[in-house]
Coordinates of C-alpha atoms and ligand atoms in Angstrom, one line a residue:
Chain A
M1 CA -8.4 3.6 20.6
M2 CA -5.9 0.8 19.9
E3 CA -8.1 -1.8 18.3
I4 CA -7.9 0.0 14.9
Q5 CA -4.8 -1.3 13.2
H6 CA -2.0 0.5 11.5
I7 CA -1.7 0.3 7.8
S8 CA 1.8 -1.0 8.5
R9 CA 1.5 -4.4 10.1
Q10 CA 5.1 -4.3 11.2
Y11 CA 4.4 -1.1 13.2
N12 CA 1.5 -2.8 14.9
Q13 CA 3.8 -5.7 15.9
E14 CA 6.5 -3.4 17.1
L15 CA 4.1 -1.5 19.4
E16 CA 2.5 -4.7 20.7
G17 CA 6.0 -6.1 21.3
V18 CA 7.0 -3.1 23.4
K19 CA 3.7 -3.3 25.4
N20 CA 4.2 -7.0 26.0
K21 CA 7.7 -6.4 27.2
V22 CA 6.5 -3.9 29.7
L23 CA 4.0 -6.3 31.0
K24 CA 6.7 -8.9 31.4
M25 CA 8.9 -6.5 33.3
G26 CA 5.9 -5.6 35.5
G27 CA 5.5 -9.3 36.3
L28 CA 9.1 -9.7 37.2
V29 CA 9.0 -6.6 39.4
E30 CA 5.8 -7.7 41.1
S31 CA 7.3 -11.1 42.0
Q32 CA 10.5 -9.4 43.3
V33 CA 8.4 -7.2 45.6
E34 CA 6.3 -10.2 46.8
K35 CA 9.4 -12.1 47.6
A36 CA 11.0 -9.1 49.3
I37 CA 8.0 -8.6 51.6
S38 CA 7.9 -12.4 52.5
A39 CA 11.6 -12.5 53.2
L40 CA 11.3 -9.4 55.4
I41 CA 8.3 -10.5 57.4
E42 CA 9.3 -14.2 57.7
Q43 CA 13.0 -13.2 58.2
N44 CA 13.9 -15.6 55.4
N45 CA 17.6 -15.2 54.7
E46 CA 17.6 -17.5 51.6
L47 CA 14.7 -15.6 49.9
A48 CA 16.2 -12.2 50.8
K49 CA 19.5 -13.2 49.1
E50 CA 17.6 -14.3 46.0
V51 CA 15.8 -10.9 45.9
A52 CA 19.0 -9.0 46.4
E53 CA 20.7 -10.8 43.6
S54 CA 18.1 -10.8 40.9
D55 CA 17.6 -7.1 40.3
D56 CA 19.9 -7.5 37.3
K57 CA 17.2 -9.1 35.1
I58 CA 14.9 -6.1 35.7
N59 CA 17.6 -3.6 34.8
K60 CA 18.4 -5.5 31.6
I61 CA 14.8 -5.6 30.4
E62 CA 14.5 -1.8 31.1
V63 CA 17.4 -1.1 28.9
E64 CA 16.0 -3.3 26.2
I65 CA 12.6 -1.5 26.3
D66 CA 14.3 1.9 26.2
K67 CA 16.2 0.9 23.1
K68 CA 13.1 -0.4 21.4
C69 CA 11.2 2.8 22.2
A70 CA 14.1 4.9 20.8
Q71 CA 14.0 2.8 17.6
L72 CA 10.3 3.2 17.3
I73 CA 10.5 7.0 17.6
A74 CA 13.3 7.2 15.1
K75 CA 11.7 4.9 12.5
R76 CA 8.0 5.7 12.9
Q77 CA 7.7 9.2 14.3
P78 CA 4.7 8.1 16.4
A79 CA 2.0 10.7 16.9
A80 CA -1.1 11.2 19.1
G81 CA -2.1 8.0 21.0
D82 CA 1.0 6.1 19.7
L83 CA 3.2 8.9 20.9
R84 CA 1.5 9.0 24.3
L85 CA 1.8 5.2 24.6
I86 CA 5.6 5.4 24.0
I87 CA 6.0 8.2 26.4
A88 CA 3.9 6.4 29.0
V89 CA 6.0 3.2 28.5
I90 CA 9.3 5.1 28.9
K91 CA 8.0 6.6 32.1
V92 CA 6.4 3.4 33.5
I93 CA 9.6 1.4 33.1
T94 CA 11.6 4.0 35.0
D95 CA 9.2 3.6 37.9
L96 CA 9.3 -0.2 37.6
E97 CA 13.0 -0.1 37.7
R98 CA 13.0 2.0 40.8
I99 CA 10.5 -0.4 42.4
G100 CA 12.9 -3.2 41.6
D101 CA 15.6 -1.2 43.4
E102 CA 13.4 -0.8 46.4
A103 CA 12.8 -4.5 46.5
E104 CA 16.5 -5.2 46.2
K105 CA 17.1 -2.8 49.1
I106 CA 14.6 -4.7 51.3
G107 CA 16.4 -7.9 50.3
R108 CA 19.8 -6.5 51.4
Y109 CA 18.5 -5.1 54.7
T110 CA 16.7 -8.3 55.4
Q111 CA 19.9 -10.3 55.0
K112 CA 21.4 -8.2 57.7
L113 CA 18.4 -8.3 59.9
T114 CA 18.2 -12.1 59.9
S115 CA 21.5 -12.4 61.7
I116 CA 20.2 -10.3 64.6
Q117 CA 18.3 -11.9 67.4
D118 CA 15.0 -10.2 68.0
D119 CA 12.4 -10.7 70.7
T120 CA 9.8 -8.1 69.6
N121 CA 6.9 -8.8 67.3
M122 CA 7.8 -5.9 65.0
Y123 CA 7.9 -7.8 61.7
A124 CA 4.3 -8.7 62.1
E125 CA 3.5 -5.0 62.2
L126 CA 4.8 -4.7 58.6
F127 CA 2.3 -7.3 57.4
R128 CA -0.5 -4.9 56.5
L129 CA 1.8 -2.3 54.8
G130 CA 3.2 -5.2 52.7
E131 CA -0.3 -6.4 51.7
Q132 CA -1.4 -2.9 50.8
V133 CA 1.7 -2.2 48.7
I134 CA 1.6 -5.4 46.8
A135 CA -2.1 -5.0 46.1
M136 CA -1.6 -1.4 44.8
L137 CA 1.3 -2.4 42.6
R138 CA -0.7 -5.3 41.2
D139 CA -3.7 -3.1 40.5
A140 CA -1.6 -0.4 38.9
L141 CA 0.0 -2.9 36.5
D142 CA -3.4 -4.3 35.8
A143 CA -4.8 -0.8 35.0
F144 CA -1.8 -0.3 32.7
A145 CA -2.3 -3.7 30.9
R146 CA -5.9 -2.8 30.2
M147 CA -5.3 1.0 29.9
D148 CA -8.2 1.4 32.3
V149 CA -8.5 5.0 33.4
E150 CA -11.2 4.4 35.9
Q151 CA -9.2 1.7 37.7
A152 CA -6.0 3.8 37.5
T153 CA -7.7 6.7 39.1
K154 CA -9.1 4.6 41.9
V155 CA -5.7 2.8 42.5
A156 CA -3.8 6.1 42.5
Q157 CA -5.9 7.2 45.5
T158 CA -4.9 4.2 47.6
D159 CA -1.5 5.7 48.0
R160 CA -2.9 7.8 50.8
Q161 CA -3.8 4.7 52.8
I162 CA -0.2 3.5 52.4
D163 CA 1.2 6.7 53.6
Q164 CA -1.0 6.5 56.7
E165 CA 0.0 2.9 57.3
F166 CA 3.6 3.9 57.0
D167 CA 3.2 6.6 59.6
R168 CA 1.5 4.1 61.9
V169 CA 4.4 1.6 61.5
S170 CA 7.0 4.3 62.0
R171 CA 5.4 5.4 65.2
I172 CA 5.5 1.8 66.5
L173 CA 9.1 1.3 65.5
V174 CA 10.1 4.6 67.2
T175 CA 8.3 3.4 70.4
Y176 CA 10.4 0.2 70.3
M177 CA 13.5 2.3 69.9
M178 CA 12.7 4.4 72.9
E179 CA 11.9 1.4 75.0
N180 CA 15.2 -0.2 74.3
P181 CA 18.0 2.0 72.8
R182 CA 20.0 -1.2 72.0
H183 CA 17.5 -1.8 69.3
I184 CA 18.1 1.4 67.5
K185 CA 20.4 0.1 64.8
T186 CA 18.1 -2.8 64.1
M187 CA 15.0 -0.6 64.1
L188 CA 16.5 1.9 61.7
K189 CA 17.0 -0.9 59.2
V190 CA 13.4 -1.9 59.6
I191 CA 12.3 1.6 59.1
W192 CA 14.3 1.8 55.9
C193 CA 12.4 -1.3 54.7
A194 CA 9.1 0.3 55.6
R195 CA 10.2 3.4 53.8
A196 CA 11.1 1.3 50.7
L197 CA 7.6 -0.1 50.8
E198 CA 6.1 3.3 51.0
R199 CA 8.1 4.4 48.0
I200 CA 6.8 1.5 46.0
G201 CA 3.4 3.0 46.7
D202 CA 4.5 6.3 45.2
H203 CA 5.9 4.6 42.1
S204 CA 2.7 2.7 41.7
Q205 CA 0.8 5.9 41.8
N206 CA 3.0 7.3 39.0
I207 CA 2.2 4.3 36.9
C208 CA -1.5 5.0 37.3
E209 CA -1.0 8.6 36.3
Y210 CA 0.7 7.6 33.1
V211 CA -2.3 5.4 32.3
V212 CA -4.5 8.5 32.6
Y213 CA -2.1 10.5 30.5
F214 CA -2.0 7.9 27.8
V215 CA -5.8 7.5 27.5
N216 CA -6.9 11.0 28.1
G217 CA -3.9 13.0 27.0
Q218 CA -4.1 14.8 30.2
D219 CA -1.2 15.2 32.6
I220 CA -2.6 14.9 36.2
R221 CA 0.7 14.6 38.0
H222 CA 0.7 17.9 39.7
T223 CA -3.0 18.8 39.5
G224 CA -4.3 15.8 41.3
L225 CA -7.1 13.4 40.5
E226 CA -10.6 14.5 40.7
Chain B
M1 CA -21.3 9.4 7.4
I2 CA -20.2 6.0 6.3
N3 CA -16.6 4.8 6.4
K4 CA -14.9 1.7 5.2
Q5 CA -12.3 -0.3 7.0
N6 CA -11.1 -3.7 5.9
G7 CA -14.1 -3.8 3.6
E8 CA -16.5 -3.3 6.5
E9 CA -18.6 -0.2 6.8
F10 CA -18.7 1.7 10.1
D11 CA -20.2 4.9 11.2
I12 CA -18.1 7.8 12.3
E13 CA -19.8 11.1 12.7
I14 CA -18.5 14.3 11.2
D15 CA -21.2 16.7 12.5
K16 CA -19.2 19.8 12.8
T17 CA -15.6 20.6 12.9
V18 CA -14.0 19.8 16.3
G19 CA -11.2 21.6 18.0
K20 CA -10.8 25.3 17.6
P21 CA -11.6 26.4 14.1
F22 CA -12.1 30.0 15.1
I23 CA -9.5 32.4 16.5
D24 CA -9.3 36.1 17.3
D25 CA -6.5 37.3 14.9
A26 CA -7.8 35.9 11.6
K27 CA -6.4 36.9 8.3
F28 CA -8.9 34.7 6.4
S29 CA -12.2 33.4 7.5
T30 CA -14.3 30.9 5.6
R31 CA -17.8 30.2 6.7
N32 CA -20.0 27.4 5.5
V33 CA -18.0 27.0 2.3
E34 CA -19.2 24.3 -0.1
V35 CA -17.6 23.6 -3.4
F36 CA -18.9 21.5 -6.3
Y37 CA -17.3 20.3 -9.5
G38 CA -20.4 19.8 -11.6
D39 CA -22.6 17.5 -9.5
K40 CA -19.8 16.3 -7.4
Q41 CA -19.4 18.0 -4.0
A42 CA -15.8 18.4 -3.0
I43 CA -16.1 20.5 0.1
F44 CA -18.9 20.3 2.7
D45 CA -19.6 23.2 5.1
A46 CA -16.0 24.3 5.8
S47 CA -15.7 27.0 8.4
I48 CA -12.2 27.9 9.5
D49 CA -10.1 30.9 10.5
I50 CA -6.6 31.3 9.1
G51 CA -4.3 33.1 11.7
K52 CA -2.4 36.2 10.7
N53 CA 1.4 35.8 10.3
Q54 CA 1.3 32.2 11.1
I55 CA 1.5 28.9 9.2
T56 CA -1.7 26.9 8.9
A57 CA -1.3 23.4 7.5
M58 CA -4.0 21.5 5.7
I59 CA -3.6 17.7 5.9
G60 CA -5.6 14.7 4.9
P61 CA -5.7 11.8 2.5
S62 CA -5.4 12.6 -1.2
G63 CA -8.7 13.7 -2.8
C64 CA -10.1 15.0 0.5
G65 CA -10.4 18.5 -0.8
K66 CA -7.3 20.3 0.6
S67 CA -6.3 21.9 -2.7
T68 CA -9.9 22.7 -3.5
L69 CA -10.3 24.8 -0.4
L70 CA -6.8 26.3 -0.8
R71 CA -7.7 27.4 -4.3
C72 CA -10.8 29.1 -3.0
L73 CA -8.7 31.5 -1.0
N74 CA -7.3 33.3 -4.1
R75 CA -10.2 32.4 -6.4
M76 CA -8.1 30.1 -8.5
N77 CA -11.2 27.9 -8.8
D78 CA -12.8 30.7 -10.9
T79 CA -10.7 29.4 -13.8
I80 CA -12.2 25.9 -13.5
Q81 CA -15.3 25.3 -15.5
D82 CA -18.3 23.8 -13.6
C83 CA -16.8 24.8 -10.3
R84 CA -19.4 26.4 -8.0
I85 CA -18.7 27.8 -4.6
S86 CA -21.1 28.9 -1.9
G87 CA -20.6 30.3 1.6
A88 CA -18.4 33.3 2.6
I89 CA -14.7 33.8 2.4
K90 CA -13.4 36.9 4.0
L91 CA -9.9 38.4 3.8
D92 CA -9.4 41.0 6.5
G93 CA -13.1 41.0 7.0
E94 CA -14.0 41.6 3.3
D95 CA -15.8 39.0 1.2
I96 CA -13.5 38.2 -1.7
Y97 CA -16.3 36.8 -3.8
Q98 CA -18.2 40.0 -3.9
K99 CA -19.0 41.3 -7.4
H100 CA -16.7 44.3 -7.1
Q101 CA -13.7 42.3 -6.1
D102 CA -11.0 41.9 -8.8
P103 CA -9.5 38.4 -8.8
V104 CA -6.3 39.6 -10.4
L105 CA -5.7 42.1 -7.6
L106 CA -6.7 39.5 -5.1
R107 CA -4.1 37.1 -6.5
A108 CA -1.5 39.8 -6.0
R109 CA -2.4 40.0 -2.3
V110 CA -2.7 36.2 -2.0
G111 CA 0.1 34.6 -3.9
M112 CA 0.5 30.9 -4.6
V113 CA 3.4 28.4 -4.9
F114 CA 2.7 25.1 -6.5
Q115 CA 3.8 21.5 -6.1
K116 CA 6.1 21.4 -9.2
P117 CA 8.5 24.3 -9.4
N118 CA 7.3 26.1 -12.5
P119 CA 9.7 29.0 -13.4
F120 CA 9.1 30.8 -16.6
P121 CA 11.5 29.9 -19.4
K122 CA 13.3 33.2 -18.8
S123 CA 16.3 34.4 -16.8
I124 CA 16.3 34.2 -13.0
Y125 CA 16.1 38.0 -13.0
D126 CA 13.1 38.1 -15.3
N127 CA 11.3 35.4 -13.3
V128 CA 11.3 37.6 -10.2
A129 CA 10.9 40.9 -12.0
Y130 CA 8.0 39.8 -14.2
G131 CA 5.1 40.1 -11.8
A132 CA 6.5 43.2 -10.2
K133 CA 6.6 44.9 -13.5
L134 CA 3.1 43.7 -14.4
H135 CA 1.8 45.2 -11.2
G136 CA 3.8 48.4 -11.6
L137 CA 5.8 47.9 -8.4
A138 CA 9.0 49.5 -9.7
S139 CA 9.2 52.7 -11.6
N140 CA 12.8 52.3 -13.0
K141 CA 15.6 49.8 -13.4
I142 CA 17.3 50.7 -10.2
E143 CA 14.1 50.1 -8.2
L144 CA 13.5 46.9 -10.0
D145 CA 17.0 45.7 -9.4
A146 CA 16.6 46.4 -5.7
L147 CA 13.3 44.6 -5.6
V148 CA 14.6 41.5 -7.4
E149 CA 17.6 41.4 -5.0
K150 CA 15.4 41.9 -1.9
S151 CA 13.0 39.1 -3.1
L152 CA 15.8 36.7 -3.8
I153 CA 17.3 37.4 -0.4
R154 CA 14.0 36.9 1.4
A155 CA 13.6 33.6 -0.5
G156 CA 17.1 32.5 0.7
L157 CA 18.4 32.2 -2.9
F158 CA 20.4 35.4 -3.5
K159 CA 23.8 34.1 -2.4
E160 CA 23.5 31.1 -4.7
V161 CA 22.4 32.9 -7.8
K162 CA 23.8 36.4 -7.6
D163 CA 26.3 35.7 -10.4
L164 CA 23.8 33.9 -12.5
L165 CA 20.9 36.4 -12.6
H166 CA 20.8 36.3 -16.4
K167 CA 21.0 32.6 -16.7
P168 CA 17.7 30.7 -17.2
G169 CA 15.7 29.8 -14.1
T170 CA 15.1 26.4 -15.4
G171 CA 18.8 25.6 -15.1
L172 CA 18.6 25.6 -11.3
S173 CA 18.1 22.5 -9.1
G174 CA 14.6 21.6 -8.0
G175 CA 14.9 23.2 -4.6
Q176 CA 16.4 26.3 -6.0
Q177 CA 13.6 26.5 -8.6
Q178 CA 11.1 26.3 -5.9
R179 CA 12.8 29.1 -4.0
L180 CA 12.8 31.1 -7.2
C181 CA 9.1 30.6 -7.4
I182 CA 8.8 31.8 -3.9
A183 CA 10.9 34.9 -4.7
R184 CA 8.6 35.5 -7.7
T185 CA 5.6 35.4 -5.4
I186 CA 7.2 37.6 -2.7
A187 CA 8.2 40.2 -5.3
I188 CA 4.6 41.2 -5.8
D189 CA 4.5 42.0 -2.1
P190 CA 1.6 39.7 -1.1
E191 CA 0.0 39.4 2.3
V192 CA -0.7 35.7 2.1
I193 CA 1.2 32.9 0.5
L194 CA -0.6 29.7 -0.4
M195 CA 1.5 26.6 -0.9
D196 CA 0.2 23.4 -2.4
E197 CA 2.6 20.6 -1.6
P198 CA 5.6 22.8 -2.2
T199 CA 8.2 20.2 -1.4
S200 CA 6.7 17.0 -2.7
A201 CA 9.1 17.1 -5.7
L202 CA 12.2 17.9 -3.6
D203 CA 14.8 15.8 -1.7
P204 CA 15.0 16.0 2.1
I205 CA 17.7 18.7 2.2
A206 CA 16.0 21.0 -0.3
T207 CA 12.8 20.3 1.7
A208 CA 14.4 21.4 5.0
V209 CA 15.7 24.6 3.3
I210 CA 12.2 25.4 2.1
E211 CA 10.7 24.6 5.5
E212 CA 13.2 27.0 7.2
L213 CA 12.3 29.6 4.7
M214 CA 8.5 29.2 5.3
I215 CA 9.1 29.7 9.0
S216 CA 11.1 32.9 8.5
L217 CA 8.6 34.2 5.9
S218 CA 5.7 33.6 8.4
K219 CA 6.9 36.6 10.4
K220 CA 5.9 38.8 7.5
Y221 CA 3.3 36.8 5.6
T222 CA 0.3 34.6 6.4
I223 CA 1.0 31.2 5.1
V224 CA -1.3 28.3 4.3
I225 CA 0.3 25.1 3.2
V226 CA -1.3 21.9 1.8
T227 CA 1.0 19.0 2.5
H228 CA 0.7 15.2 2.4
S229 CA 3.6 15.0 4.8
M230 CA 2.2 15.0 8.4
Q231 CA 5.8 15.5 9.7
Q232 CA 6.1 18.6 7.6
A233 CA 2.8 20.0 9.0
A234 CA 4.0 19.1 12.5
R235 CA 7.4 20.8 11.9
V236 CA 6.4 24.1 10.4
S237 CA 2.8 25.0 11.3
Q238 CA 1.2 26.6 14.3
R239 CA -2.3 25.3 13.4
T240 CA -3.4 22.2 11.6
A241 CA -6.6 21.5 9.7
Y242 CA -7.6 17.8 9.0
F243 CA -9.8 17.1 6.0
H244 CA -11.6 13.8 5.3
M245 CA -13.7 13.2 2.2
G246 CA -14.5 16.9 1.8
H247 CA -15.3 17.5 5.5
L248 CA -13.2 19.7 7.7
V249 CA -12.9 17.3 10.6
E250 CA -10.7 19.0 13.0
V251 CA -8.7 22.3 13.4
N252 CA -6.5 23.1 16.3
K253 CA -3.1 24.1 17.4
T254 CA -0.6 21.8 15.7
N255 CA 0.8 20.7 19.1
T256 CA -2.6 19.6 20.2
V257 CA -3.5 17.8 16.9
F258 CA -0.3 15.8 16.9
T259 CA -0.3 14.8 20.6
N260 CA -4.0 14.7 21.5
P261 CA -6.4 15.0 18.6
E262 CA -10.1 15.1 19.4
H263 CA -11.6 13.2 16.5
Q264 CA -11.1 9.5 15.9
L265 CA -10.6 10.1 12.1
T266 CA -7.8 12.6 12.9
E267 CA -6.2 10.1 15.2
N268 CA -6.4 7.3 12.6
Y269 CA -4.8 9.5 9.9
I270 CA -1.9 10.9 11.9
T271 CA -1.1 7.6 13.5
G272 CA -1.2 5.9 10.1
R273 CA -4.2 3.7 10.8
F274 CA -7.0 2.5 8.6
G275 CA -10.1 4.8 8.5
Ligands
ADP1 N1 -10.9 20.4 -11.7 C1 -11.6 19.4 -11.1 N2 -12.7 18.9 -11.7 C2 -13.4 17.9 -11.2 N3 -13.2 17.4 -10.0 C3 -12.1 17.8 -9.3 C4 -11.2 18.8 -9.8 N4 -10.3 19.1 -8.9 C5 -10.5 18.2 -7.9 N5 -11.6 17.5 -8.1 C6 -12.1 16.5 -7.2 O1 -12.4 17.1 -6.0 C7 -12.0 16.2 -4.9 C8 -11.0 17.0 -4.0 O2 -9.8 17.1 -4.8 P1 -8.6 18.0 -4.3 O3 -9.0 19.2 -3.7 O4 -7.6 18.1 -5.4 O5 -8.0 17.0 -3.1 P2 -6.6 17.0 -2.4 O6 -5.9 18.3 -2.7 O7 -7.0 16.9 -0.9 O8 -5.9 15.8 -2.8 C9 -11.4 15.0 -5.5 O9 -12.5 14.0 -5.5 C10 -11.1 15.4 -6.9 O10 -11.3 14.3 -7.8
MG2 MG1 -4.0 18.5 -3.7

């Protein structure tokens, strides 16, 4: 749909520019999430601090893209596929920004967790959830970059596995709590981190749904994917 | 059919009109209409329903045949030599090209407003009264006065001209002249109003006034508008028809056409792409 160029070259460049900025923002967010997960699982205070402190960059780029989109709408009155692209972009960056917030949250909790002595093996239990979440986010961004409906549809469905994994992890953490009530405060922080990961899965699913909306003009958010 | 982009030819099919060309509550229906100017075919197999009491917009690149099809709806093409029309055009289910149909009566039912405001070189009053007198719609001066006032009110012009009724219509601003032409059309009590690029000679404010007027008129009249402004089609119409080189490519609800058109050619045109 997009390979046919506008009569206005300036317009082409503006749309391309916005799309590239979203991809750049996606890259930043992905790296934040990766670092947050590593920091959590490896209990790396240094890395956790870095994650907690670099959310700013993501927020700035979101504001920048929002502004560009508003300018495009005002100047070009985009229609059809162009309009759906802009709407999809505005929505995608909202989810990306939230993902950034979740990563930041994990960073902050991890900083607190690293100061607490722990003899369980619970951080290792988060390994699989972390892997699944980062893979889903990466694939969702990839589907967006290529506007690939088939991939987006497939990726959106992996959210179910993440929900299941989150349930499994929660059960384990609750068991730890029951075994030793002194751990409750710590375990709650870990559960919040797992919950943040699960939310990243939800946001990634949203991104996939916007890809389908952009390409097919069909809103599948509340009707589900078939 | 063959298209050109950047000098390269590529194939895009226009087999039959996509979208929803047909609806239940049609005022006009055209079926398989073809129009020729001499040997040159200007319209190919156009079948579309025009909804009652709504605004239908016809859009497309210049020369694609919008005005030609519009003029078929009140037989304005009859006046063009060498113009031949085939197919069927029905108004309220009756074929307007049947032998017994009187084009003059038809044009009273189906009025037309043109691109350039064209008031007669007469007073504002006479501009509006002229057609009504011709069609015997008023039997005395009092009735005629009332009709002129009502028409000017409906056209949203009365307040501005009520003290100038006997001044020449040509002394008004462009936007006012166009509303005067609309008042003149309304005075004959038509059922349908055809508008061929009615605001292309007007500034944005005068355009907005006419657009508001079209929307309020559509409660009483069926309106078909040809416009080269896609934004205008998007703003005022309920249904949009897209033409390309004489073919009726796509017809659908305006909301659908502007957010999710079916045909690649429609998409290209409304997003401002080559094609
Ligand atoms: N009176 C006419 N005589 C000969 N050809 C005409 C006449 N009017 C229009 N055409 C041709 O028919 C085609 C469609 O014209 P028109 O309906 O005016 O297009 P549009 O309104 O979409 O710009 C054009 O190629 C135009 O040159
Ligand atoms: Mg024309």
